[in-house]
Amino acid sequence: MNYLVNFILAISLTGFSYFIGSFLLSKGLPLWQALIIGFSVVSLGALMEALGSPIWLIVLVPFPVGMLLLYFFLNTTIPQWFITYSTTLLIYTVIHIPMSYFFQFHSLIPAWKLS
């Protein structure tokens, strides 16, 4: 049960970073689209971790999916998308720091605990 709660928390916080990042710089994503991106990114990271992939692959695989989904959902110019994605990453990092401290995660991937 704890893993499911952590998984939902990770999806929510990742989706929240996409929602806020897009809201600050453009017309903003609807919450459901931000949560789809959050679900996709966290699920891929968790899947890579569950398959025993190396750390670089666990981190690398979710990035292009999040980038493509954001571009698709925003339906805007590439420069605007890039600025929005960069802002989203900044917000994700700001959220990541306290979450790592309080929940002992390396990342917002539920099973990836600090050693």
PDB file of N, CA and C in Angstrom, residues 15-112:
ATOM      1  N   GLY A  15       3.000  16.037 -12.126  1.00  0.00           N
ATOM      2  CA  GLY A  15       1.948  16.702 -12.884  1.00  0.00           C
ATOM      3  C   GLY A  15       1.769  18.148 -12.454  1.00  0.00           C
ATOM      4  N   PHE A  16       1.866  18.392 -11.145  1.00  0.00           N
ATOM      5  CA  PHE A  16       1.744  19.748 -10.612  1.00  0.00           C
ATOM      6  C   PHE A  16       2.836  20.651 -11.170  1.00  0.00           C
ATOM      7  N   SER A  17       4.061  20.125 -11.298  1.00  0.00           N
ATOM      8  CA  SER A  17       5.143  20.946 -11.847  1.00  0.00           C
ATOM      9  C   SER A  17       4.872  21.302 -13.309  1.00  0.00           C
ATOM     10  N   TYR A  18       4.325  20.367 -14.077  1.00  0.00           N
ATOM     11  CA  TYR A  18       3.959  20.675 -15.465  1.00  0.00           C
ATOM     12  C   TYR A  18       2.799  21.676 -15.518  1.00  0.00           C
ATOM     13  N   PHE A  19       1.844  21.517 -14.638  1.00  0.00           N
ATOM     14  CA  PHE A  19       0.689  22.415 -14.602  1.00  0.00           C
ATOM     15  C   PHE A  19       1.128  23.848 -14.287  1.00  0.00           C
ATOM     16  N   ILE A  20       1.918  24.022 -13.233  1.00  0.00           N
ATOM     17  CA  ILE A  20       2.362  25.353 -12.823  1.00  0.00           C
ATOM     18  C   ILE A  20       3.305  25.952 -13.867  1.00  0.00           C
ATOM     19  N   GLY A  21       4.242  25.157 -14.377  1.00  0.00           N
ATOM     20  CA  GLY A  21       5.169  25.659 -15.391  1.00  0.00           C
ATOM     21  C   GLY A  21       4.450  26.159 -16.626  1.00  0.00           C
ATOM     22  N   SER A  22       3.454  25.429 -17.073  1.00  0.00           N
ATOM     23  CA  SER A  22       2.714  25.849 -18.265  1.00  0.00           C
ATOM     24  C   SER A  22       1.799  27.035 -17.959  1.00  0.00           C
ATOM     25  N   PHE A  23       1.275  27.097 -16.766  1.00  0.00           N
ATOM     26  CA  PHE A  23       0.385  28.188 -16.370  1.00  0.00           C
ATOM     27  C   PHE A  23       1.145  29.514 -16.277  1.00  0.00           C
ATOM     28  N   LEU A  24       2.393  29.457 -15.804  1.00  0.00           N
ATOM     29  CA  LEU A  24       3.176  30.680 -15.637  1.00  0.00           C
ATOM     30  C   LEU A  24       3.574  31.313 -16.964  1.00  0.00           C
ATOM     31  N   LEU A  25       3.787  30.495 -17.996  1.00  0.00           N
ATOM     32  CA  LEU A  25       4.370  31.015 -19.228  1.00  0.00           C
ATOM     33  C   LEU A  25       3.481  30.981 -20.456  1.00  0.00           C
ATOM     34  N   SER A  26       2.377  30.319 -20.384  1.00  0.00           N
ATOM     35  CA  SER A  26       1.510  30.245 -21.555  1.00  0.00           C
ATOM     36  C   SER A  26       0.069  30.161 -21.078  1.00  0.00           C
ATOM     37  N   LYS A  27      -0.790  29.747 -21.967  1.00  0.00           N
ATOM     38  CA  LYS A  27      -2.209  29.641 -21.608  1.00  0.00           C
ATOM     39  C   LYS A  27      -2.440  28.570 -20.553  1.00  0.00           C
ATOM     40  N   GLY A  28      -1.470  27.697 -20.363  1.00  0.00           N
ATOM     41  CA  GLY A  28      -1.551  26.681 -19.331  1.00  0.00           C
ATOM     42  C   GLY A  28      -2.219  25.401 -19.805  1.00  0.00           C
ATOM     43  N   LEU A  29      -1.768  24.313 -19.235  1.00  0.00           N
ATOM     44  CA  LEU A  29      -2.370  23.015 -19.520  1.00  0.00           C
ATOM     45  C   LEU A  29      -3.557  22.796 -18.603  1.00  0.00           C
ATOM     46  N   PRO A  30      -4.582  22.118 -19.087  1.00  0.00           N
ATOM     47  CA  PRO A  30      -5.608  21.656 -18.147  1.00  0.00           C
ATOM     48  C   PRO A  30      -4.972  20.654 -17.170  1.00  0.00           C
ATOM     49  N   LEU A  31      -5.502  20.578 -15.993  1.00  0.00           N
ATOM     50  CA  LEU A  31      -4.932  19.702 -14.973  1.00  0.00           C
ATOM     51  C   LEU A  31      -4.857  18.255 -15.443  1.00  0.00           C
ATOM     52  N   TRP A  32      -5.858  17.785 -16.174  1.00  0.00           N
ATOM     53  CA  TRP A  32      -5.861  16.390 -16.608  1.00  0.00           C
ATOM     54  C   TRP A  32      -4.705  16.109 -17.575  1.00  0.00           C
ATOM     55  N   GLN A  33      -4.330  17.071 -18.407  1.00  0.00           N
ATOM     56  CA  GLN A  33      -3.202  16.862 -19.309  1.00  0.00           C
ATOM     57  C   GLN A  33      -1.884  16.842 -18.533  1.00  0.00           C
ATOM     58  N   ALA A  34      -1.756  17.721 -17.551  1.00  0.00           N
ATOM     59  CA  ALA A  34      -0.560  17.731 -16.717  1.00  0.00           C
ATOM     60  C   ALA A  34      -0.423  16.413 -15.961  1.00  0.00           C
ATOM     61  N   LEU A  35      -1.545  15.864 -15.497  1.00  0.00           N
ATOM     62  CA  LEU A  35      -1.496  14.579 -14.791  1.00  0.00           C
ATOM     63  C   LEU A  35      -1.176  13.420 -15.735  1.00  0.00           C
ATOM     64  N   ILE A  36      -1.608  13.507 -16.984  1.00  0.00           N
ATOM     65  CA  ILE A  36      -1.224  12.478 -17.971  1.00  0.00           C
ATOM     66  C   ILE A  36       0.291  12.489 -18.162  1.00  0.00           C
ATOM     67  N   ILE A  37       0.863  13.679 -18.278  1.00  0.00           N
ATOM     68  CA  ILE A  37       2.320  13.773 -18.410  1.00  0.00           C
ATOM     69  C   ILE A  37       2.985  13.226 -17.152  1.00  0.00           C
ATOM     70  N   GLY A  38       2.490  13.625 -15.981  1.00  0.00           N
ATOM     71  CA  GLY A  38       3.057  13.131 -14.721  1.00  0.00           C
ATOM     72  C   GLY A  38       2.981  11.620 -14.624  1.00  0.00           C
ATOM     73  N   PHE A  39       1.832  11.061 -14.998  1.00  0.00           N
ATOM     74  CA  PHE A  39       1.670   9.606 -14.959  1.00  0.00           C
ATOM     75  C   PHE A  39       2.648   8.929 -15.910  1.00  0.00           C
ATOM     76  N   SER A  40       2.787   9.456 -17.109  1.00  0.00           N
ATOM     77  CA  SER A  40       3.680   8.852 -18.110  1.00  0.00           C
ATOM     78  C   SER A  40       5.132   8.902 -17.657  1.00  0.00           C
ATOM     79  N   VAL A  41       5.555  10.054 -17.176  1.00  0.00           N
ATOM     80  CA  VAL A  41       6.949  10.231 -16.769  1.00  0.00           C
ATOM     81  C   VAL A  41       7.283   9.356 -15.565  1.00  0.00           C
ATOM     82  N   VAL A  42       6.447   9.386 -14.545  1.00  0.00           N
ATOM     83  CA  VAL A  42       6.716   8.596 -13.329  1.00  0.00           C
ATOM     84  C   VAL A  42       6.618   7.103 -13.626  1.00  0.00           C
ATOM     85  N   SER A  43       5.630   6.704 -14.414  1.00  0.00           N
ATOM     86  CA  SER A  43       5.467   5.281 -14.745  1.00  0.00           C
ATOM     87  C   SER A  43       6.670   4.749 -15.513  1.00  0.00           C
ATOM     88  N   LEU A  44       7.158   5.523 -16.478  1.00  0.00           N
ATOM     89  CA  LEU A  44       8.338   5.072 -17.231  1.00  0.00           C
ATOM     90  C   LEU A  44       9.570   4.981 -16.341  1.00  0.00           C
ATOM     91  N   GLY A  45       9.755   5.967 -15.468  1.00  0.00           N
ATOM     92  CA  GLY A  45      10.881   5.909 -14.536  1.00  0.00           C
ATOM     93  C   GLY A  45      10.777   4.719 -13.608  1.00  0.00           C
ATOM     94  N   ALA A  46       9.579   4.468 -13.089  1.00  0.00           N
ATOM     95  CA  ALA A  46       9.372   3.325 -12.192  1.00  0.00           C
ATOM     96  C   ALA A  46       9.552   2.002 -12.928  1.00  0.00           C
ATOM     97  N   LEU A  47       9.083   1.945 -14.171  1.00  0.00           N
ATOM     98  CA  LEU A  47       9.249   0.727 -14.970  1.00  0.00           C
ATOM     99  C   LEU A  47      10.724   0.446 -15.235  1.00  0.00           C
ATOM    100  N   MET A  48      11.468   1.472 -15.594  1.00  0.00           N
ATOM    101  CA  MET A  48      12.908   1.296 -15.829  1.00  0.00           C
ATOM    102  C   MET A  48      13.605   0.827 -14.550  1.00  0.00           C
ATOM    103  N   GLU A  49      13.182   1.394 -13.415  1.00  0.00           N
ATOM    104  CA  GLU A  49      13.771   0.990 -12.135  1.00  0.00           C
ATOM    105  C   GLU A  49      13.423  -0.456 -11.814  1.00  0.00           C
ATOM    106  N   ALA A  50      12.174  -0.841 -12.063  1.00  0.00           N
ATOM    107  CA  ALA A  50      11.730  -2.210 -11.763  1.00  0.00           C
ATOM    108  C   ALA A  50      12.441  -3.233 -12.649  1.00  0.00           C
ATOM    109  N   LEU A  51      12.802  -2.824 -13.853  1.00  0.00           N
ATOM    110  CA  LEU A  51      13.508  -3.725 -14.766  1.00  0.00           C
ATOM    111  C   LEU A  51      14.996  -3.825 -14.446  1.00  0.00           C
ATOM    112  N   GLY A  52      15.439  -3.073 -13.441  1.00  0.00           N
ATOM    113  CA  GLY A  52      16.843  -3.132 -13.037  1.00  0.00           C
ATOM    114  C   GLY A  52      17.762  -2.366 -13.969  1.00  0.00           C
ATOM    115  N   SER A  53      17.231  -1.374 -14.651  1.00  0.00           N
ATOM    116  CA  SER A  53      18.032  -0.579 -15.586  1.00  0.00           C
ATOM    117  C   SER A  53      19.067   0.243 -14.838  1.00  0.00           C
ATOM    118  N   PRO A  54      20.143   0.609 -15.526  1.00  0.00           N
ATOM    119  CA  PRO A  54      21.134   1.479 -14.884  1.00  0.00           C
ATOM    120  C   PRO A  54      20.531   2.859 -14.607  1.00  0.00           C
ATOM    121  N   ILE A  55      21.135   3.568 -13.680  1.00  0.00           N
ATOM    122  CA  ILE A  55      20.603   4.857 -13.253  1.00  0.00           C
ATOM    123  C   ILE A  55      20.465   5.827 -14.417  1.00  0.00           C
ATOM    124  N   TRP A  56      21.443   5.861 -15.311  1.00  0.00           N
ATOM    125  CA  TRP A  56      21.378   6.815 -16.420  1.00  0.00           C
ATOM    126  C   TRP A  56      20.155   6.565 -17.301  1.00  0.00           C
ATOM    127  N   LEU A  57      19.746   5.309 -17.451  1.00  0.00           N
ATOM    128  CA  LEU A  57      18.580   4.983 -18.267  1.00  0.00           C
ATOM    129  C   LEU A  57      17.282   5.314 -17.527  1.00  0.00           C
ATOM    130  N   ILE A  58      17.280   5.102 -16.218  1.00  0.00           N
ATOM    131  CA  ILE A  58      16.103   5.434 -15.414  1.00  0.00           C
ATOM    132  C   ILE A  58      15.814   6.931 -15.511  1.00  0.00           C
ATOM    133  N   VAL A  59      16.864   7.732 -15.506  1.00  0.00           N
ATOM    134  CA  VAL A  59      16.713   9.184 -15.585  1.00  0.00           C
ATOM    135  C   VAL A  59      16.419   9.624 -17.013  1.00  0.00           C
ATOM    136  N   LEU A  60      17.062   9.013 -17.987  1.00  0.00           N
ATOM    137  CA  LEU A  60      16.969   9.461 -19.378  1.00  0.00           C
ATOM    138  C   LEU A  60      15.647   9.129 -20.065  1.00  0.00           C
ATOM    139  N   VAL A  61      15.107   7.963 -19.849  1.00  0.00           N
ATOM    140  CA  VAL A  61      13.921   7.499 -20.589  1.00  0.00           C
ATOM    141  C   VAL A  61      12.696   8.406 -20.417  1.00  0.00           C
ATOM    142  N   PRO A  62      12.367   8.876 -19.219  1.00  0.00           N
ATOM    143  CA  PRO A  62      11.160   9.706 -19.084  1.00  0.00           C
ATOM    144  C   PRO A  62      11.249  11.092 -19.745  1.00  0.00           C
ATOM    145  N   PHE A  63      12.461  11.631 -19.903  1.00  0.00           N
ATOM    146  CA  PHE A  63      12.603  12.982 -20.441  1.00  0.00           C
ATOM    147  C   PHE A  63      11.956  13.188 -21.804  1.00  0.00           C
ATOM    148  N   PRO A  64      12.283  12.382 -22.813  1.00  0.00           N
ATOM    149  CA  PRO A  64      11.682  12.650 -24.126  1.00  0.00           C
ATOM    150  C   PRO A  64      10.162  12.491 -24.134  1.00  0.00           C
ATOM    151  N   VAL A  65       9.642  11.599 -23.314  1.00  0.00           N
ATOM    152  CA  VAL A  65       8.195  11.414 -23.257  1.00  0.00           C
ATOM    153  C   VAL A  65       7.527  12.659 -22.671  1.00  0.00           C
ATOM    154  N   GLY A  66       8.066  13.174 -21.590  1.00  0.00           N
ATOM    155  CA  GLY A  66       7.532  14.394 -21.000  1.00  0.00           C
ATOM    156  C   GLY A  66       7.649  15.570 -21.954  1.00  0.00           C
ATOM    157  N   MET A  67       8.770  15.651 -22.646  1.00  0.00           N
ATOM    158  CA  MET A  67       8.978  16.741 -23.595  1.00  0.00           C
ATOM    159  C   MET A  67       7.978  16.669 -24.753  1.00  0.00           C
ATOM    160  N   LEU A  68       7.807  15.495 -25.307  1.00  0.00           N
ATOM    161  CA  LEU A  68       6.888  15.343 -26.438  1.00  0.00           C
ATOM    162  C   LEU A  68       5.436  15.577 -26.033  1.00  0.00           C
ATOM    163  N   LEU A  69       5.037  15.035 -24.896  1.00  0.00           N
ATOM    164  CA  LEU A  69       3.661  15.250 -24.444  1.00  0.00           C
ATOM    165  C   LEU A  69       3.391  16.727 -24.161  1.00  0.00           C
ATOM    166  N   LEU A  70       4.360  17.410 -23.554  1.00  0.00           N
ATOM    167  CA  LEU A  70       4.183  18.836 -23.293  1.00  0.00           C
ATOM    168  C   LEU A  70       4.051  19.601 -24.607  1.00  0.00           C
ATOM    169  N   TYR A  71       4.891  19.277 -25.575  1.00  0.00           N
ATOM    170  CA  TYR A  71       4.814  19.951 -26.874  1.00  0.00           C
ATOM    171  C   TYR A  71       3.468  19.680 -27.543  1.00  0.00           C
ATOM    172  N   PHE A  72       3.036  18.445 -27.495  1.00  0.00           N
ATOM    173  CA  PHE A  72       1.760  18.073 -28.106  1.00  0.00           C
ATOM    174  C   PHE A  72       0.584  18.787 -27.426  1.00  0.00           C
ATOM    175  N   PHE A  73       0.567  18.796 -26.100  1.00  0.00           N
ATOM    176  CA  PHE A  73      -0.543  19.395 -25.363  1.00  0.00           C
ATOM    177  C   PHE A  73      -0.538  20.921 -25.434  1.00  0.00           C
ATOM    178  N   LEU A  74       0.651  21.535 -25.425  1.00  0.00           N
ATOM    179  CA  LEU A  74       0.710  23.001 -25.473  1.00  0.00           C
ATOM    180  C   LEU A  74       0.295  23.546 -26.834  1.00  0.00           C
ATOM    181  N   ASN A  75       0.662  22.831 -27.892  1.00  0.00           N
ATOM    182  CA  ASN A  75       0.344  23.262 -29.252  1.00  0.00           C
ATOM    183  C   ASN A  75       0.811  24.709 -29.473  1.00  0.00           C
ATOM    184  N   THR A  76       2.110  24.924 -29.259  1.00  0.00           N
ATOM    185  CA  THR A  76       2.684  26.253 -29.356  1.00  0.00           C
ATOM    186  C   THR A  76       3.995  26.195 -30.134  1.00  0.00           C
ATOM    187  N   THR A  77       4.701  27.296 -30.204  1.00  0.00           N
ATOM    188  CA  THR A  77       5.971  27.347 -30.923  1.00  0.00           C
ATOM    189  C   THR A  77       7.058  26.615 -30.136  1.00  0.00           C
ATOM    190  N   ILE A  78       8.093  26.218 -30.839  1.00  0.00           N
ATOM    191  CA  ILE A  78       9.196  25.508 -30.188  1.00  0.00           C
ATOM    192  C   ILE A  78       9.888  26.377 -29.135  1.00  0.00           C
ATOM    193  N   PRO A  79      10.172  27.657 -29.411  1.00  0.00           N
ATOM    194  CA  PRO A  79      10.791  28.465 -28.337  1.00  0.00           C
ATOM    195  C   PRO A  79       9.908  28.574 -27.082  1.00  0.00           C
ATOM    196  N   GLN A  80       8.608  28.752 -27.265  1.00  0.00           N
ATOM    197  CA  GLN A  80       7.695  28.837 -26.117  1.00  0.00           C
ATOM    198  C   GLN A  80       7.647  27.497 -25.372  1.00  0.00           C
ATOM    199  N   TRP A  81       7.631  26.412 -26.119  1.00  0.00           N
ATOM    200  CA  TRP A  81       7.648  25.076 -25.506  1.00  0.00           C
ATOM    201  C   TRP A  81       8.926  24.873 -24.703  1.00  0.00           C
ATOM    202  N   PHE A  82      10.074  25.269 -25.274  1.00  0.00           N
ATOM    203  CA  PHE A  82      11.353  25.076 -24.610  1.00  0.00           C
ATOM    204  C   PHE A  82      11.422  25.869 -23.303  1.00  0.00           C
ATOM    205  N   ILE A  83      10.955  27.109 -23.330  1.00  0.00           N
ATOM    206  CA  ILE A  83      10.949  27.929 -22.119  1.00  0.00           C
ATOM    207  C   ILE A  83      10.004  27.318 -21.074  1.00  0.00           C
ATOM    208  N   THR A  84       8.857  26.855 -21.529  1.00  0.00           N
ATOM    209  CA  THR A  84       7.897  26.222 -20.611  1.00  0.00           C
ATOM    210  C   THR A  84       8.488  24.954 -20.016  1.00  0.00           C
ATOM    211  N   TYR A  85       9.146  24.138 -20.857  1.00  0.00           N
ATOM    212  CA  TYR A  85       9.743  22.899 -20.353  1.00  0.00           C
ATOM    213  C   TYR A  85      10.861  23.205 -19.353  1.00  0.00           C
ATOM    214  N   SER A  86      11.674  24.213 -19.645  1.00  0.00           N
ATOM    215  CA  SER A  86      12.755  24.597 -18.733  1.00  0.00           C
ATOM    216  C   SER A  86      12.192  25.067 -17.392  1.00  0.00           C
ATOM    217  N   THR A  87      11.126  25.849 -17.438  1.00  0.00           N
ATOM    218  CA  THR A  87      10.483  26.309 -16.210  1.00  0.00           C
ATOM    219  C   THR A  87       9.909  25.128 -15.429  1.00  0.00           C
ATOM    220  N   THR A  88       9.323  24.191 -16.157  1.00  0.00           N
ATOM    221  CA  THR A  88       8.775  22.991 -15.514  1.00  0.00           C
ATOM    222  C   THR A  88       9.873  22.215 -14.803  1.00  0.00           C
ATOM    223  N   LEU A  89      11.030  22.076 -15.447  1.00  0.00           N
ATOM    224  CA  LEU A  89      12.148  21.370 -14.807  1.00  0.00           C
ATOM    225  C   LEU A  89      12.632  22.102 -13.558  1.00  0.00           C
ATOM    226  N   LEU A  90      12.644  23.426 -13.610  1.00  0.00           N
ATOM    227  CA  LEU A  90      13.039  24.201 -12.440  1.00  0.00           C
ATOM    228  C   LEU A  90      12.054  23.973 -11.290  1.00  0.00           C
ATOM    229  N   ILE A  91      10.774  24.020 -11.589  1.00  0.00           N
ATOM    230  CA  ILE A  91       9.748  23.785 -10.566  1.00  0.00           C
ATOM    231  C   ILE A  91       9.856  22.362 -10.027  1.00  0.00           C
ATOM    232  N   TYR A  92      10.076  21.391 -10.923  1.00  0.00           N
ATOM    233  CA  TYR A  92      10.246  19.996 -10.507  1.00  0.00           C
ATOM    234  C   TYR A  92      11.423  19.869  -9.543  1.00  0.00           C
ATOM    235  N   THR A  93      12.524  20.564  -9.844  1.00  0.00           N
ATOM    236  CA  THR A  93      13.708  20.504  -8.985  1.00  0.00           C
ATOM    237  C   THR A  93      13.420  21.107  -7.621  1.00  0.00           C
ATOM    238  N   VAL A  94      12.714  22.227  -7.605  1.00  0.00           N
ATOM    239  CA  VAL A  94      12.361  22.860  -6.332  1.00  0.00           C
ATOM    240  C   VAL A  94      11.457  21.935  -5.501  1.00  0.00           C
ATOM    241  N   ILE A  95      10.537  21.255  -6.148  1.00  0.00           N
ATOM    242  CA  ILE A  95       9.668  20.301  -5.448  1.00  0.00           C
ATOM    243  C   ILE A  95      10.471  19.072  -5.021  1.00  0.00           C
ATOM    244  N   HIS A  96      11.398  18.642  -5.870  1.00  0.00           N
ATOM    245  CA  HIS A  96      12.175  17.427  -5.635  1.00  0.00           C
ATOM    246  C   HIS A  96      13.023  17.508  -4.363  1.00  0.00           C
ATOM    247  N   ILE A  97      13.595  18.653  -4.083  1.00  0.00           N
ATOM    248  CA  ILE A  97      14.516  18.778  -2.947  1.00  0.00           C
ATOM    249  C   ILE A  97      13.823  18.468  -1.612  1.00  0.00           C
ATOM    250  N   PRO A  98      12.711  19.128  -1.270  1.00  0.00           N
ATOM    251  CA  PRO A  98      12.079  18.747   0.009  1.00  0.00           C
ATOM    252  C   PRO A  98      11.474  17.344  -0.004  1.00  0.00           C
ATOM    253  N   MET A  99      10.974  16.908  -1.165  1.00  0.00           N
ATOM    254  CA  MET A  99      10.399  15.562  -1.229  1.00  0.00           C
ATOM    255  C   MET A  99      11.477  14.506  -1.010  1.00  0.00           C
ATOM    256  N   SER A 100      12.663  14.747  -1.542  1.00  0.00           N
ATOM    257  CA  SER A 100      13.767  13.812  -1.317  1.00  0.00           C
ATOM    258  C   SER A 100      14.141  13.778   0.155  1.00  0.00           C
ATOM    259  N   TYR A 101      14.120  14.924   0.782  1.00  0.00           N
ATOM    260  CA  TYR A 101      14.476  14.997   2.195  1.00  0.00           C
ATOM    261  C   TYR A 101      13.441  14.296   3.071  1.00  0.00           C
ATOM    262  N   PHE A 102      12.172  14.609   2.859  1.00  0.00           N
ATOM    263  CA  PHE A 102      11.128  14.067   3.728  1.00  0.00           C
ATOM    264  C   PHE A 102      10.760  12.616   3.419  1.00  0.00           C
ATOM    265  N   PHE A 103      10.835  12.206   2.145  1.00  0.00           N
ATOM    266  CA  PHE A 103      10.422  10.856   1.767  1.00  0.00           C
ATOM    267  C   PHE A 103      11.584   9.955   1.377  1.00  0.00           C
ATOM    268  N   GLN A 104      12.804  10.492   1.464  1.00  0.00           N
ATOM    269  CA  GLN A 104      14.016   9.714   1.196  1.00  0.00           C
ATOM    270  C   GLN A 104      14.065   9.145  -0.223  1.00  0.00           C
ATOM    271  N   PHE A 105      13.641   9.921  -1.217  1.00  0.00           N
ATOM    272  CA  PHE A 105      13.719   9.503  -2.616  1.00  0.00           C
ATOM    273  C   PHE A 105      14.929  10.142  -3.275  1.00  0.00           C
ATOM    274  N   HIS A 106      15.593   9.402  -4.155  1.00  0.00           N
ATOM    275  CA  HIS A 106      16.587   9.998  -5.043  1.00  0.00           C
ATOM    276  C   HIS A 106      15.873  10.882  -6.045  1.00  0.00           C
ATOM    277  N   SER A 107      14.693  10.479  -6.429  1.00  0.00           N
ATOM    278  CA  SER A 107      13.907  11.149  -7.455  1.00  0.00           C
ATOM    279  C   SER A 107      12.451  10.931  -7.092  1.00  0.00           C
ATOM    280  N   LEU A 108      11.565  11.527  -7.850  1.00  0.00           N
ATOM    281  CA  LEU A 108      10.156  11.273  -7.589  1.00  0.00           C
ATOM    282  C   LEU A 108       9.734   9.982  -8.282  1.00  0.00           C
ATOM    283  N   ILE A 109      10.560   8.970  -8.088  1.00  0.00           N
ATOM    284  CA  ILE A 109      10.257   7.607  -8.514  1.00  0.00           C
ATOM    285  C   ILE A 109      10.101   6.831  -7.216  1.00  0.00           C
ATOM    286  N   PRO A 110       8.919   6.338  -6.915  1.00  0.00           N
ATOM    287  CA  PRO A 110       8.620   5.818  -5.574  1.00  0.00           C
ATOM    288  C   PRO A 110       9.579   4.769  -5.026  1.00  0.00           C
ATOM    289  N   ALA A 111      10.067   3.869  -5.826  1.00  0.00           N
ATOM    290  CA  ALA A 111      10.889   2.788  -5.290  1.00  0.00           C
ATOM    291  C   ALA A 111      12.366   3.151  -5.191  1.00  0.00           C
ATOM    292  N   TRP A 112      12.757   4.276  -5.695  1.00  0.00           N
ATOM    293  CA  TRP A 112      14.161   4.640  -5.766  1.00  0.00           C
ATOM    294  C   TRP A 112      14.585   5.365  -4.511  1.00  0.00           C
TER     295      TRP A 112
END
